[in-house]
Amino acid sequence: MSGGGGALGDEEVTRLLVGVEEADAEVARDWPGVPATRQPVQVLYVPLDRVHPRTARRYGTAALRLLEAHAPDGEVLARACGLVLEPALAERVHTRVVAKLEDEPVEDLRCDAEDGYLGRSAETEARDATAAAASVAAAIADGDAPPFVGIRVKSFSDGLARRSVATLDRFLATLLDAAGELPDGFVVTFPKIVAVEHVAAFARVLAALEEAHGLPERRLRFEAQIETTPSVLGPDGRVALRDIRDVADGRLCAVHVGVYDYSAGLGLPPTEQRLDHPALDFARHLLQTTFAGTEVRLSDGSTNVVPADDSTADTHRAWARHAADVRHSLRHGFVQGWDLHPAHLVSRYAVVFADLLAGIDDALDRLARWDAGEAGGGVMDEPATIRTLEAAVQRAVDCGAIGPDEVRRRSGRTVSPRPIVQRATDR
């Protein structure tokens, strides 16, 4: 042991730490951190031939009518959605749902050329793709477009790869011609992946479309729909999810769970093909573990239960089922999910807002104490906990559960809605 200094010399420490910097660089590439941009809490799927310039507004109006007719106050809405809330919080949630449906009823719109659009000829699909893209452009011009919008193309696994590419090409050409540029929140959904090479080919298609349409490199991003067993586990037993990201050439921005195709592919009976089945939880947990700390965001799938008629009983039945699925997704860390019907917008926002607002007052108080360097409230917060609280408040502001002014008044913090895309000047 040497006197006052350490026993290891600089050269020996350098030798011992060989490879650490390279490992750090690899970690930074593989886990670059989550995006500092807004993630929608839902995505509405609308068949290609039903997309209209005012689709979002129409769905919002229909959802408001259902809310007014079948849940005129917070108590009824909470009970219909299976939410146990104090009366004041129930009214707060109801008020925010009404405001959301009036101001921004749809956060993300996906023009669907796949499972929601079956049995059409190639010629009909070409016409509908043109009309849908023109409708999106008109919605953008009129200020009625959701902040996020895109198209789900056909799978490469059904022998329709050429048709899939042709539809996307036509949709892009029409949208660019009418709108002049792609909206910031534009994204493509790629379904039914059965081979990693299909993803690699789709990435090549997107690169070629960028060049053909004069778009910047990697402007076209896509979501991978995980709804087949080969997209989870490869033929060699390896988890295929990371390979999907690797071959996506930096274009993969999200993965979405396909509830019904995946559960059917496992051989589950129709009565067990549901979002909250344990088999779907297994897939969700693999997705979380694979993509945690990366740029790839997660979204859950859909609920296929919708009101069969306009009665209060049947509307409440649909809300209860959908709300239970949304709660299940939130418990498992999936903050976004699919909607298919105006009724889903009501139960989606009711559950999401209740989840965010139930703890918002405590979160804001704890953040204020943290900023003031004070401990209190029976909680000794750690930095990791503070980051979690900050994320919850940010999500609440992003989706409209709470306004920036209220956050500032309660905590002294300035929290603005996150941008849709992160530009070079923001980094």
Coordinates of C-alpha atoms in Angstrom, one line a residue:
M1 CA 0.0 0.0 0.0
S2 CA 1.5 3.3 -0.9
G3 CA 1.5 6.3 1.4
G4 CA -1.1 9.0 0.6
G5 CA -1.8 8.1 -3.1
G6 CA -3.6 5.2 -4.7
A7 CA -1.9 1.9 -5.5
L8 CA -3.0 1.8 -9.2
G9 CA -1.1 3.9 -11.7
D10 CA -2.7 5.7 -14.6
E11 CA -1.4 3.2 -17.2
E12 CA -2.8 0.2 -15.2
V13 CA -6.2 1.9 -14.8
T14 CA -6.2 2.6 -18.5
R15 CA -5.4 -1.1 -19.2
L16 CA -8.2 -2.3 -16.8
L17 CA -10.8 0.0 -18.4
V18 CA -10.2 -1.0 -22.0
G19 CA -13.5 -1.4 -23.7
V20 CA -15.5 0.7 -21.3
E21 CA -15.8 3.8 -23.6
E22 CA -16.7 1.5 -26.6
A23 CA -19.4 -0.1 -24.5
D24 CA -20.7 3.3 -23.4
A25 CA -20.9 4.3 -27.1
E26 CA -22.8 1.1 -27.9
V27 CA -25.2 1.6 -25.1
A28 CA -25.9 5.2 -26.3
R29 CA -26.6 3.8 -29.8
D30 CA -28.8 1.0 -28.6
W31 CA -30.7 2.9 -25.9
P32 CA -30.6 6.6 -27.0
G33 CA -33.3 7.6 -24.6
V34 CA -37.0 8.3 -25.1
P35 CA -38.2 11.1 -27.4
A36 CA -38.8 14.6 -26.0
T37 CA -41.9 14.9 -28.2
R38 CA -45.6 14.4 -27.6
Q39 CA -47.2 11.0 -27.8
P40 CA -50.9 10.8 -28.5
V41 CA -53.0 8.9 -26.0
Q42 CA -55.1 7.4 -28.8
V43 CA -55.3 6.7 -32.5
L44 CA -58.6 6.5 -34.4
Y45 CA -58.7 4.0 -37.2
V46 CA -61.1 4.9 -40.1
P47 CA -61.5 2.9 -43.3
L48 CA -60.0 4.5 -46.3
D49 CA -63.3 5.1 -48.0
R50 CA -64.8 6.8 -45.0
V51 CA -62.2 9.5 -44.5
H52 CA -63.6 13.0 -44.8
P53 CA -62.1 16.5 -44.3
R54 CA -64.1 16.7 -41.1
T55 CA -63.7 13.2 -39.9
A56 CA -62.2 14.2 -36.6
R57 CA -64.9 16.8 -36.0
R58 CA -67.7 14.4 -36.9
Y59 CA -66.4 11.8 -34.5
G60 CA -66.1 14.4 -31.8
T61 CA -69.6 15.6 -32.4
A62 CA -71.0 12.1 -32.3
A63 CA -69.0 11.4 -29.1
L64 CA -70.4 14.6 -27.5
R65 CA -73.9 13.6 -28.3
L66 CA -73.4 10.2 -26.7
L67 CA -71.9 11.8 -23.6
E68 CA -74.8 14.3 -23.3
A69 CA -77.4 11.7 -23.8
H70 CA -76.0 8.9 -21.7
A71 CA -73.7 10.5 -19.1
P72 CA -74.8 14.1 -18.5
D73 CA -72.7 14.5 -15.3
G74 CA -69.5 13.2 -13.7
E75 CA -71.2 10.7 -11.5
V76 CA -73.0 8.9 -14.3
L77 CA -69.8 8.9 -16.5
A78 CA -67.7 7.5 -13.7
R79 CA -70.2 4.8 -12.9
A80 CA -70.6 3.8 -16.6
C81 CA -66.8 3.5 -17.1
G82 CA -66.3 1.6 -13.8
L83 CA -64.3 4.5 -12.2
V84 CA -64.4 4.9 -8.5
L85 CA -64.0 8.7 -8.1
E86 CA -64.8 11.3 -5.5
P87 CA -67.7 13.5 -6.7
A88 CA -65.4 16.6 -7.2
L89 CA -62.9 14.5 -9.3
A90 CA -65.7 12.9 -11.3
E91 CA -67.0 16.3 -12.3
R92 CA -63.5 17.5 -13.1
V93 CA -63.0 14.6 -15.4
H94 CA -66.4 15.1 -17.1
T95 CA -65.6 18.8 -17.7
R96 CA -62.3 17.9 -19.2
V97 CA -63.8 15.2 -21.4
V98 CA -66.3 17.7 -22.8
A99 CA -63.6 20.2 -23.5
K100 CA -61.4 17.6 -25.2
L101 CA -64.2 16.4 -27.5
E102 CA -65.0 20.0 -28.4
D103 CA -61.4 21.2 -29.0
E104 CA -59.3 18.1 -30.1
P105 CA -61.6 15.0 -30.3
V106 CA -59.0 13.0 -32.2
E107 CA -55.3 13.1 -31.4
D108 CA -54.2 10.7 -34.1
L109 CA -56.0 9.6 -37.2
R110 CA -55.1 6.5 -39.3
C111 CA -56.6 6.1 -42.7
D112 CA -57.0 2.4 -42.9
A113 CA -56.3 0.4 -46.1
E114 CA -55.9 -2.9 -44.4
D115 CA -58.2 -4.9 -42.0
G116 CA -60.7 -2.1 -41.8
Y117 CA -60.9 -1.9 -45.5
L118 CA -61.4 -5.4 -47.1
G119 CA -62.9 -6.7 -50.3
R120 CA -62.1 -3.8 -52.5
S121 CA -60.5 -4.1 -55.9
A122 CA -57.1 -2.5 -56.6
E123 CA -58.8 0.1 -58.8
T124 CA -61.3 1.1 -56.0
E125 CA -58.4 1.3 -53.5
A126 CA -56.5 3.6 -55.8
R127 CA -59.5 5.9 -56.0
D128 CA -60.1 5.8 -52.2
A129 CA -56.5 6.4 -51.4
T130 CA -56.5 9.6 -53.6
A131 CA -59.8 10.8 -52.0
A132 CA -58.6 10.1 -48.5
A133 CA -55.3 11.9 -49.0
A134 CA -57.2 14.9 -50.5
S135 CA -59.5 14.9 -47.4
V136 CA -56.5 14.9 -45.1
A137 CA -55.0 17.9 -47.0
A138 CA -58.4 19.7 -46.8
A139 CA -58.5 19.1 -43.1
I140 CA -55.0 20.5 -42.7
A141 CA -56.0 23.6 -44.7
D142 CA -59.2 24.1 -42.6
G143 CA -57.4 23.6 -39.3
D144 CA -59.5 20.4 -38.6
A145 CA -56.7 17.8 -38.9
P146 CA -55.6 16.0 -35.8
P147 CA -52.0 16.7 -34.7
F148 CA -51.0 13.2 -35.8
V149 CA -52.2 11.5 -39.0
G150 CA -51.2 8.7 -41.3
I151 CA -52.1 5.6 -43.2
R152 CA -52.1 1.9 -42.5
V153 CA -51.0 0.1 -45.7
K154 CA -51.5 -3.5 -46.5
S155 CA -49.2 -6.2 -45.3
F156 CA -46.4 -7.6 -47.3
S157 CA -47.4 -11.1 -46.1
D158 CA -50.6 -11.4 -48.1
G159 CA -49.2 -11.4 -51.6
L160 CA -50.2 -7.7 -51.9
A161 CA -46.8 -6.0 -51.4
R162 CA -47.0 -4.3 -54.7
R163 CA -50.5 -3.0 -54.0
S164 CA -49.4 -1.8 -50.6
V165 CA -46.5 0.2 -52.1
A166 CA -48.8 1.6 -54.9
T167 CA -51.4 2.8 -52.4
L168 CA -48.8 4.5 -50.2
D169 CA -47.1 6.1 -53.2
R170 CA -50.5 7.4 -54.5
F171 CA -51.5 8.7 -51.0
L172 CA -48.2 10.6 -50.6
A173 CA -48.4 12.0 -54.1
T174 CA -51.9 13.4 -53.5
L175 CA -51.2 14.7 -50.0
L176 CA -48.0 16.4 -51.1
D177 CA -49.6 17.9 -54.2
A178 CA -52.6 19.3 -52.2
A179 CA -50.9 20.3 -49.0
G180 CA -47.4 21.1 -50.2
E181 CA -45.7 19.2 -47.5
L182 CA -46.3 16.3 -45.1
P183 CA -47.8 17.3 -41.7
D184 CA -45.3 17.0 -38.8
G185 CA -47.2 14.1 -37.2
F186 CA -47.4 12.0 -40.4
V187 CA -46.7 8.3 -39.9
V188 CA -47.3 5.0 -41.7
T189 CA -48.4 1.8 -40.0
F190 CA -46.9 -1.5 -41.3
P191 CA -49.0 -4.5 -40.3
K192 CA -48.8 -8.3 -40.0
I193 CA -45.0 -8.7 -40.0
V194 CA -44.0 -12.3 -40.5
A195 CA -40.4 -11.8 -41.5
V196 CA -37.7 -9.3 -40.5
E197 CA -36.8 -9.0 -44.2
H198 CA -40.3 -7.6 -44.9
V199 CA -39.4 -4.7 -42.5
A200 CA -36.1 -4.2 -44.3
A201 CA -37.8 -4.1 -47.6
F202 CA -40.4 -1.6 -46.3
A203 CA -37.6 0.6 -45.1
R204 CA -36.1 0.5 -48.6
V205 CA -39.5 1.4 -50.0
L206 CA -39.7 4.4 -47.8
A207 CA -36.3 5.6 -48.7
A208 CA -37.2 5.3 -52.4
L209 CA -40.4 7.2 -51.9
E210 CA -38.5 10.0 -50.2
E211 CA -36.2 10.3 -53.2
A212 CA -39.1 10.1 -55.7
H213 CA -41.2 12.7 -53.9
G214 CA -38.3 15.0 -53.0
L215 CA -38.6 14.5 -49.2
P216 CA -35.7 14.8 -46.7
E217 CA -33.9 11.6 -45.8
R218 CA -35.8 9.6 -43.1
R219 CA -38.7 11.9 -43.3
L220 CA -41.0 8.9 -43.6
R221 CA -41.4 7.1 -40.3
F222 CA -43.4 4.0 -39.6
E223 CA -45.1 2.0 -36.8
A224 CA -44.7 -1.8 -36.8
Q225 CA -47.8 -3.6 -35.9
I226 CA -46.9 -6.6 -33.7
E227 CA -49.7 -9.0 -34.3
T228 CA -48.0 -12.2 -35.4
T229 CA -45.9 -14.7 -33.5
P230 CA -43.0 -14.5 -36.0
S231 CA -42.8 -10.7 -35.2
V232 CA -42.1 -11.6 -31.6
L233 CA -40.0 -14.8 -31.7
G234 CA -38.0 -15.7 -34.8
P235 CA -37.6 -19.3 -36.1
D236 CA -34.5 -19.7 -34.1
G237 CA -36.2 -18.8 -30.9
R238 CA -34.6 -15.4 -30.6
V239 CA -36.7 -12.4 -29.8
A240 CA -37.2 -10.8 -33.2
L241 CA -38.3 -7.3 -32.0
R242 CA -34.8 -5.9 -31.7
D243 CA -34.0 -7.2 -35.2
I244 CA -37.1 -5.3 -36.5
R245 CA -35.7 -2.1 -35.1
D246 CA -32.2 -2.8 -36.4
V247 CA -33.3 -3.3 -40.0
A248 CA -35.7 -0.3 -39.9
D249 CA -32.9 2.0 -40.7
G250 CA -33.8 4.6 -38.0
R251 CA -37.4 4.9 -39.3
L252 CA -39.2 2.9 -36.6
C253 CA -41.0 5.3 -34.3
A254 CA -43.5 3.0 -32.6
V255 CA -44.8 -0.5 -32.2
H256 CA -48.5 -1.3 -31.8
V257 CA -50.1 -4.4 -30.4
G258 CA -52.5 -6.2 -32.7
V259 CA -54.9 -7.8 -30.3
Y260 CA -57.1 -10.0 -32.4
D261 CA -54.7 -11.3 -35.1
Y262 CA -52.1 -12.1 -32.4
S263 CA -54.6 -13.9 -30.1
A264 CA -56.1 -15.8 -33.1
G265 CA -52.6 -16.8 -34.2
L266 CA -52.0 -18.4 -30.8
G267 CA -55.1 -20.5 -31.3
L268 CA -57.1 -18.8 -28.6
P269 CA -60.9 -19.3 -28.9
P270 CA -63.0 -16.3 -29.9
T271 CA -64.2 -15.8 -26.4
E272 CA -60.6 -15.3 -25.2
Q273 CA -59.5 -13.0 -28.0
R274 CA -59.3 -9.9 -25.9
L275 CA -56.9 -7.1 -25.0
D276 CA -56.5 -8.2 -21.4
H277 CA -55.6 -11.8 -22.0
P278 CA -52.4 -13.0 -20.3
A279 CA -51.0 -14.0 -23.7
L280 CA -51.2 -10.4 -24.8
D281 CA -49.6 -9.3 -21.5
F282 CA -46.6 -11.6 -22.4
A283 CA -46.2 -9.8 -25.7
R284 CA -46.6 -6.4 -24.2
H285 CA -43.9 -7.1 -21.6
L286 CA -41.5 -8.3 -24.3
L287 CA -42.1 -5.0 -26.2
Q288 CA -41.5 -3.0 -23.0
T289 CA -38.3 -4.8 -22.2
T290 CA -37.0 -4.6 -25.8
F291 CA -37.8 -0.9 -26.4
A292 CA -37.4 0.7 -23.0
G293 CA -35.0 3.6 -23.2
T294 CA -35.2 3.9 -27.0
E295 CA -36.9 6.1 -29.6
V296 CA -39.6 3.4 -30.2
R297 CA -42.9 4.2 -28.5
L298 CA -45.6 1.7 -27.5
S299 CA -49.3 1.6 -28.2
D300 CA -51.9 -1.0 -27.3
G301 CA -54.5 -2.2 -29.6
S302 CA -58.3 -2.0 -29.9
T303 CA -61.5 -3.0 -28.2
N304 CA -64.0 -4.5 -30.7
V305 CA -67.1 -3.8 -28.5
V306 CA -69.2 -0.9 -29.7
P307 CA -72.8 0.1 -28.9
A308 CA -75.3 -2.1 -30.7
D309 CA -77.9 0.6 -30.4
D310 CA -78.4 4.1 -29.1
S311 CA -79.8 3.0 -25.7
T312 CA -78.2 4.1 -22.5
A313 CA -77.8 0.5 -21.3
D314 CA -76.0 -0.6 -24.4
T315 CA -73.8 2.5 -24.6
H316 CA -72.8 2.0 -20.9
R317 CA -72.0 -1.6 -21.7
A318 CA -69.6 -0.6 -24.5
W319 CA -68.0 2.1 -22.3
A320 CA -67.5 -0.3 -19.5
R321 CA -65.7 -2.9 -21.7
H322 CA -63.6 -0.3 -23.4
A323 CA -62.8 1.6 -20.2
A324 CA -61.6 -1.7 -18.6
D325 CA -59.3 -2.3 -21.5
V326 CA -57.9 1.2 -21.3
R327 CA -57.2 0.8 -17.6
H328 CA -55.5 -2.5 -18.3
S329 CA -53.2 -0.8 -20.8
L330 CA -52.4 2.0 -18.5
R331 CA -51.5 -0.4 -15.6
H332 CA -49.1 -2.1 -18.0
G333 CA -47.5 1.2 -19.0
F334 CA -49.1 1.5 -22.4
V335 CA -50.4 5.1 -22.5
Q336 CA -51.7 5.0 -26.1
G337 CA -54.3 2.7 -27.6
W338 CA -56.6 2.3 -30.6
D339 CA -60.2 3.6 -31.0
L340 CA -62.7 2.5 -33.6
H341 CA -65.9 4.2 -32.7
P342 CA -67.1 7.6 -31.4
A343 CA -68.1 6.0 -28.1
H344 CA -64.5 4.9 -27.6
L345 CA -63.5 8.6 -27.5
V346 CA -65.6 9.1 -24.4
S347 CA -64.4 6.2 -22.4
R348 CA -60.8 6.7 -23.6
Y349 CA -60.6 10.2 -22.3
A350 CA -62.6 9.5 -19.2
V351 CA -60.2 6.8 -18.1
V352 CA -57.0 8.6 -19.2
F353 CA -58.0 11.9 -17.5
A354 CA -59.1 10.1 -14.3
D355 CA -55.8 8.3 -14.2
L356 CA -53.8 11.5 -14.6
L357 CA -55.9 13.8 -12.5
A358 CA -56.3 11.4 -9.6
G359 CA -52.8 12.1 -8.5
I360 CA -52.1 15.4 -10.1
D361 CA -52.6 17.6 -7.0
D362 CA -50.1 15.5 -5.0
A363 CA -47.7 15.4 -7.9
L364 CA -47.7 19.2 -8.2
D365 CA -47.3 19.7 -4.5
R366 CA -44.3 17.3 -4.4
L367 CA -42.7 19.0 -7.4
A368 CA -43.1 22.4 -5.7
R369 CA -41.5 21.1 -2.5
W370 CA -38.7 19.5 -4.4
D371 CA -37.9 22.7 -6.3
A372 CA -38.0 24.6 -2.9
G373 CA -35.6 22.0 -1.4
E374 CA -38.2 21.0 1.1
A375 CA -39.2 17.6 2.4
G376 CA -42.7 17.0 3.5
G377 CA -45.9 15.2 3.1
G378 CA -44.5 12.0 4.5
V379 CA -42.5 11.3 1.4
M380 CA -38.8 11.5 0.8
D381 CA -38.6 11.7 -3.0
E382 CA -35.7 10.4 -5.0
P383 CA -34.6 12.0 -8.4
A384 CA -36.1 9.0 -10.2
T385 CA -39.4 9.5 -8.6
I386 CA -39.4 13.2 -9.5
R387 CA -38.7 12.3 -13.1
T388 CA -41.8 10.0 -13.0
L389 CA -43.9 12.8 -11.5
E390 CA -42.7 15.2 -14.1
A391 CA -43.5 12.8 -16.9
A392 CA -47.1 12.3 -15.5
V393 CA -47.6 16.1 -15.4
Q394 CA -46.2 16.5 -18.9
R395 CA -48.6 13.8 -20.2
A396 CA -51.5 15.5 -18.5
V397 CA -50.6 18.8 -20.2
D398 CA -50.0 17.2 -23.6
C399 CA -53.4 15.6 -23.8
G400 CA -55.4 18.4 -22.1
A401 CA -56.2 16.8 -18.8
I402 CA -54.8 19.9 -17.1
G403 CA -53.7 23.3 -18.5
P404 CA -50.3 24.9 -18.3
D405 CA -51.7 27.8 -16.3
E406 CA -52.9 25.5 -13.5
V407 CA -49.6 23.7 -13.4
R408 CA -47.8 27.1 -13.1
R409 CA -50.2 28.3 -10.4
R410 CA -49.9 25.1 -8.3
S411 CA -46.2 24.2 -8.7
G412 CA -44.5 27.3 -10.1
R413 CA -43.3 25.3 -13.0
T414 CA -43.7 26.1 -16.7
V415 CA -44.9 23.0 -18.5
S416 CA -45.9 23.5 -22.1
P417 CA -47.3 20.9 -24.5
R418 CA -44.4 19.0 -26.1
P419 CA -43.8 19.5 -29.9
I420 CA -45.0 16.9 -32.3
V421 CA -41.5 16.5 -33.8
Q422 CA -38.1 17.5 -32.4
R423 CA -36.3 19.9 -34.7
A424 CA -32.5 20.5 -34.8
T425 CA -33.0 23.9 -33.1
D426 CA -34.8 22.1 -30.2
R427 CA -31.9 19.7 -29.5

